[in-house]
Short mmCIF file of C-alpha atoms in Angstrom, two decimals:
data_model
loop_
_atom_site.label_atom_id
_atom_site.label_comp_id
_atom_site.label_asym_id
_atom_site.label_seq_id
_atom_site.Cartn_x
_atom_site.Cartn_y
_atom_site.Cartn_z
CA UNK A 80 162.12 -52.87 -282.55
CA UNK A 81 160.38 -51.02 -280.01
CA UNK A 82 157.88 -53.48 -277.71
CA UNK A 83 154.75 -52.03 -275.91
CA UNK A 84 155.44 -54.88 -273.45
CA UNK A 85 157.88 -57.88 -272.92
CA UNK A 86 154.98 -60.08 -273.77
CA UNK A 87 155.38 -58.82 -277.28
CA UNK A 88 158.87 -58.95 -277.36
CA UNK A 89 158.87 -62.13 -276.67
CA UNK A 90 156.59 -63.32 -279.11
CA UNK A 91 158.96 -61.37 -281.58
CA UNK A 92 161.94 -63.62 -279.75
CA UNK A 93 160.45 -66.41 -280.75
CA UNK A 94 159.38 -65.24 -283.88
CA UNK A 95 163.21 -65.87 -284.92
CA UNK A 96 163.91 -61.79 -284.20
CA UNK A 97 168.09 -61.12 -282.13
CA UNK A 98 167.31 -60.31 -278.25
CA UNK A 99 169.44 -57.44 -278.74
CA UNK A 100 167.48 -55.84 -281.85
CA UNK A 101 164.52 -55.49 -279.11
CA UNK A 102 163.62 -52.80 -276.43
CA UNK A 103 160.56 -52.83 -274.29
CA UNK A 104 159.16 -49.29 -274.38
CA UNK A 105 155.43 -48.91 -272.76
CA UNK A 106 152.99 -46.99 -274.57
CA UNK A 107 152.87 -43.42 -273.39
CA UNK A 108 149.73 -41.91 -271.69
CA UNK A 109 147.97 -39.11 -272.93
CA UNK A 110 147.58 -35.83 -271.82
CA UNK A 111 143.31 -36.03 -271.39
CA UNK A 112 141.11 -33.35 -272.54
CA UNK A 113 138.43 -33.66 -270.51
CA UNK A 114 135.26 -31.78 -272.30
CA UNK A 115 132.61 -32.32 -269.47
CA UNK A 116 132.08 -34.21 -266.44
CA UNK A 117 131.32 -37.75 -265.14
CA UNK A 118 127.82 -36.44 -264.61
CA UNK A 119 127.08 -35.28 -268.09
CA UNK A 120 128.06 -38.73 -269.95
CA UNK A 121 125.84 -40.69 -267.59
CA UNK A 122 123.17 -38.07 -268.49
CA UNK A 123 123.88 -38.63 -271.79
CA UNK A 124 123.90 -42.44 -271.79
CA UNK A 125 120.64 -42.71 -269.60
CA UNK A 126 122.50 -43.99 -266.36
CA UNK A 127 121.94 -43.20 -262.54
CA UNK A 128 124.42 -40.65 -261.02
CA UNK A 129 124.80 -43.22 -258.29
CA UNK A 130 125.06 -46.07 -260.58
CA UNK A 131 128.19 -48.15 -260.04
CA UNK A 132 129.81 -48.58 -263.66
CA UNK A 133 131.64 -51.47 -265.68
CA UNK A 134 133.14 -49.48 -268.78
CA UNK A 135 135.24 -51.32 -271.47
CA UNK A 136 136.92 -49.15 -274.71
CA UNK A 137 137.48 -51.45 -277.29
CA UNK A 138 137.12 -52.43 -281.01
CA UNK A 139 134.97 -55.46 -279.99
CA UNK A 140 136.06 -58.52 -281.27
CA UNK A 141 135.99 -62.41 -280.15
CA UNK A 142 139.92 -61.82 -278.66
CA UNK A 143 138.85 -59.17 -276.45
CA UNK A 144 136.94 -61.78 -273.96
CA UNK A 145 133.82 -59.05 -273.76
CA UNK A 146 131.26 -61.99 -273.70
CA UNK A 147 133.05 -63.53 -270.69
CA UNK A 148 132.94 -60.23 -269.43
CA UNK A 149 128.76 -60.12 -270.16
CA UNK A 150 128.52 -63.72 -268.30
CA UNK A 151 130.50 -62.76 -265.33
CA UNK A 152 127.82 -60.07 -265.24
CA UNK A 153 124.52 -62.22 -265.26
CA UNK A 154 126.27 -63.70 -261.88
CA UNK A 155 125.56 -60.08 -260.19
CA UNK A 156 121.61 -59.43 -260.85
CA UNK A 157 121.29 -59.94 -257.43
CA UNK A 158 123.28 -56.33 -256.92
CA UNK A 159 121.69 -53.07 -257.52
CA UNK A 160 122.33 -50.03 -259.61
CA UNK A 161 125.22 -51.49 -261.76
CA UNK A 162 125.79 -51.14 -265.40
CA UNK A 163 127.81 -51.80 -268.17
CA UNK A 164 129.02 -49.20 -270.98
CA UNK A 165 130.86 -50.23 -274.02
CA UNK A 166 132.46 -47.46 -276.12
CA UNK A 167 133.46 -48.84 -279.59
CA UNK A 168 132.33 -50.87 -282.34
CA UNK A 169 131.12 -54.52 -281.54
CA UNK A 170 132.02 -57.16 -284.37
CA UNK A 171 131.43 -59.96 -281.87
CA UNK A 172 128.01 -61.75 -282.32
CA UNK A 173 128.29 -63.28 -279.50
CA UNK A 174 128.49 -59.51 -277.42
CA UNK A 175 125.42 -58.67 -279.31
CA UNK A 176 123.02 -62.06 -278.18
CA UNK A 177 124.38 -61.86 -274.79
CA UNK A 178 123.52 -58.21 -274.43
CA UNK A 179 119.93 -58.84 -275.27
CA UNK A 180 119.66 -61.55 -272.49
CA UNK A 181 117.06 -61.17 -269.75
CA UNK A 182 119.41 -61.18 -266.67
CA UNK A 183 121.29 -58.42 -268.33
CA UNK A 184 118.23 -56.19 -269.14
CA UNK A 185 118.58 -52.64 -268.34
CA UNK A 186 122.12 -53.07 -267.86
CA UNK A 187 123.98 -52.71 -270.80
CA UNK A 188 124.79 -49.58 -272.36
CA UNK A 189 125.76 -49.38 -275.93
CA UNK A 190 126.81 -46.13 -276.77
CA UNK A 191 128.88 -47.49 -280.27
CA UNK A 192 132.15 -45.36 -281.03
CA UNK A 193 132.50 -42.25 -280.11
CA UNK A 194 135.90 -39.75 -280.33
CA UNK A 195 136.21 -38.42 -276.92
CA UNK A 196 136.25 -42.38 -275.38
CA UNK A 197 139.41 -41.67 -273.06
CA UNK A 198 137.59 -38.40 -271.74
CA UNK A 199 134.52 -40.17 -271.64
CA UNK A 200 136.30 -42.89 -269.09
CA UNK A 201 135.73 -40.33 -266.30
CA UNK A 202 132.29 -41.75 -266.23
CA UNK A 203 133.64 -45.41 -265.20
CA UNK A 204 134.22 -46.53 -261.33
CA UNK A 205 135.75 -49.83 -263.22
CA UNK A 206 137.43 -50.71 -266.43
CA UNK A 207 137.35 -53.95 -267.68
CA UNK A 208 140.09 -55.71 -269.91
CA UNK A 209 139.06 -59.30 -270.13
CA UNK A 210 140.92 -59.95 -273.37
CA UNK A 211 141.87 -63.81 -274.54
CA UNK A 212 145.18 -62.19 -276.52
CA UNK A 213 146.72 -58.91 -276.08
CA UNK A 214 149.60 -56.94 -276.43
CA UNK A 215 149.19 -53.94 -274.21
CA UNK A 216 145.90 -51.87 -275.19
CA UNK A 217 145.93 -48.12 -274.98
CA UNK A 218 142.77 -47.82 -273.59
CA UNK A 219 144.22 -49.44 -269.97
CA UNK A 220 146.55 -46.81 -270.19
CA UNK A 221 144.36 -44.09 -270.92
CA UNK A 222 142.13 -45.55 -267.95
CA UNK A 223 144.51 -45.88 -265.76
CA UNK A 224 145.86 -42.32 -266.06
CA UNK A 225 142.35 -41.19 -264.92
CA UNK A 226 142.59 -43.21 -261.64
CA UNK A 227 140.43 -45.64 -262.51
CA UNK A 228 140.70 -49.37 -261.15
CA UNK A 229 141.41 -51.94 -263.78
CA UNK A 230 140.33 -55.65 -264.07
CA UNK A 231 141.97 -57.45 -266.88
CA UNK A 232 142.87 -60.67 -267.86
CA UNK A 233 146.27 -62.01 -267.84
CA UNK A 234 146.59 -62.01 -271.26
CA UNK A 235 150.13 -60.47 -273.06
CA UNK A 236 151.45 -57.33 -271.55
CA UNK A 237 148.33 -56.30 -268.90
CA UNK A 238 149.51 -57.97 -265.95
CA UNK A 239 153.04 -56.02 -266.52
CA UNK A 240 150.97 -53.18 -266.39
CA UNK A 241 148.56 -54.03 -263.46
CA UNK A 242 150.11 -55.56 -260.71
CA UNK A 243 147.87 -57.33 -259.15
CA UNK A 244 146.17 -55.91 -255.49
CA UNK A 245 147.98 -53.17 -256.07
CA UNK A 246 146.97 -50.84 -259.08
CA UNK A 247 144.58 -53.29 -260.14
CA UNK A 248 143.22 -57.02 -259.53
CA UNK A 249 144.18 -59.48 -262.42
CA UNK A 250 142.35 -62.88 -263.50
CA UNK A 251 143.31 -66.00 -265.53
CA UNK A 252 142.60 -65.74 -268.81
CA UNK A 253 138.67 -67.18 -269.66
CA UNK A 254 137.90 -67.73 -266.18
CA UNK A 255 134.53 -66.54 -265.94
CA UNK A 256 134.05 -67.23 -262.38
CA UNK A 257 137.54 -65.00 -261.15
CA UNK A 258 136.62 -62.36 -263.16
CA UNK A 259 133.30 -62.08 -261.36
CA UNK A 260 134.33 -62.33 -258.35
CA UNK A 261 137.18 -59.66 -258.73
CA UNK A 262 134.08 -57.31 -260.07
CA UNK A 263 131.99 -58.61 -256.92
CA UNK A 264 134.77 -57.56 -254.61
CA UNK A 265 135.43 -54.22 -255.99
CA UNK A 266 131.72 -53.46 -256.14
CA UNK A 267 131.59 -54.09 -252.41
CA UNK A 268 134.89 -52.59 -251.62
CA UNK A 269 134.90 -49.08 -252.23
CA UNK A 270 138.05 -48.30 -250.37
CA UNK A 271 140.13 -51.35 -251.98
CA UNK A 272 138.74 -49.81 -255.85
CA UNK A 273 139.78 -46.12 -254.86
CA UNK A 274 143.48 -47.49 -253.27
CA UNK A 275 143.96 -49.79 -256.42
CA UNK A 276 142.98 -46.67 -258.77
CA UNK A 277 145.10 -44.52 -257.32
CA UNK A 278 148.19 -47.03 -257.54
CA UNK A 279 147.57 -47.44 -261.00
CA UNK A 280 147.21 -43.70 -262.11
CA UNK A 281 150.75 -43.45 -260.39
CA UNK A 282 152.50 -46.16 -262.23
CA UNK A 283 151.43 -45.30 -264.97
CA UNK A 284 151.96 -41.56 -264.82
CA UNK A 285 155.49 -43.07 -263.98
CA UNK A 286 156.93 -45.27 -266.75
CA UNK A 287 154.28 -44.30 -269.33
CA UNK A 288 155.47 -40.28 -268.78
CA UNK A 289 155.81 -39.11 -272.12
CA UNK A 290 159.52 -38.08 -270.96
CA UNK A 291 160.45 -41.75 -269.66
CA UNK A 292 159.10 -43.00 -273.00
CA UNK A 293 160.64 -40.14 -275.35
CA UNK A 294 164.48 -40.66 -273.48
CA UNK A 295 163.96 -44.60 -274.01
CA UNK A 296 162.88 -44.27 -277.65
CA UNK A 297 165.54 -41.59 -277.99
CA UNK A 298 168.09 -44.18 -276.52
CA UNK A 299 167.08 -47.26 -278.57
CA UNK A 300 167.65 -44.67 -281.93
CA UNK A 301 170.74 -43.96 -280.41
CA UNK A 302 172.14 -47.29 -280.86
CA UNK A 303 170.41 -48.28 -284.18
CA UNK A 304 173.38 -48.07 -286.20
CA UNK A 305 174.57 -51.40 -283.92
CA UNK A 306 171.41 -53.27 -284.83
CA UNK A 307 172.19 -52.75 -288.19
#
């Protein structure tokens, strides 16, 4: 079996599953087209050129912790020029009331799914992960790749990922209060988000290169036969 963290591997451990029929293998990160620029998305979602933007990919549902993500956010209002974008589908009732709150008017962009939304990334100083469960999700990859400075959760396989202060800062899992102040901080601490971005696009450009992840997978097939 072939795990896109050691989280998940060891929830497959403990699923009853041999240690030695597992191999952690990271998702590998894409090789972005990148149709237009920063500039035009913001155009195109209504936003300031020198707005300072919170951008989250997702299928939104209850597990991936958007809503804590919304009330970490009605703790800023006293910060200019900020928004939010969220590129996907939102099942998540919750999202949808808190989006429509006064402290958060103006600030939330809803663009809904669209098929460029790792291009579209460019557009984000921040991406935000603030999941309750997770495996490892692409999109922190994709991000990542782009040089762009993550904020997630502890949850599953992210904090493998993001190693927190230095491609990325990482915050217990529901706490409202870290999570803002981790967005607080890198809102006020330009040359902390750039250093942490850059970090990140390295690691991951490291062991999620599509030839570290194509020799592993090529190595685990390898020795199939003995999981047999």
């Amino acid at each position: 079996h072939a795990c896109e963290s050691h989280a998940v591997m060891n929830a497959m451990l403990d699923s009853g599953i041999q240690r030695d029929k597992c191999r952690v293998v990271y998702n590998v990160h894409p090789d972005l087209t990148l149709m237009k620029p920063a500039e035009a998305w913001r155009s195109q979602w209504g936003i300031e050129q020198d707005a300072w933007v919170i951008g989250v990919v997702a299928n939104v549902r209850p597990v991936k912790g958007v809503d804590l993500l919304l009330r970490a956010a009605m703790r800023m209002i006293d910060l200019p020029k900020w928004r939010i974008v969220i590129l996907g589908n939102i099942y998540d009732e919750e999202v949808v009331r808190l989006s429509k709150q006064p402290e958060l008017k103006g600030r939330i962009v809803l663009p809904g799914y669209i098929k460029q939304a790792p291009a579209a990334m460019t557009a984000f100083d921040v991406f935000a992960m603030p999941s309750r469960s997770e495996g490892l999700c692409r999109s922190l990859i994709e991000a990542m790749s782009l040089g762009i400075c993550p904020v997630v959760s502890s949850a599953g396989g992210m904090k493998e990922l993001v190693r927190h202060e230095h491609d990325g800062l990482v915050f217990p899992v529901e706490d409202v209060e870290s999570l803002h102040a981790a967005l607080r901080r890198l809102y006020q601490e330009c040359d902390l988000r750039n250093r942490l971005g850059l970090s990140g696009r390295d690691r991951v450009r490291t062991i999620c290169a599509p030839s570290v992840v194509a020799e592993k997978l090529e190595s685990m097939y390898r020795l199939a036969p003995a999981f047999a």
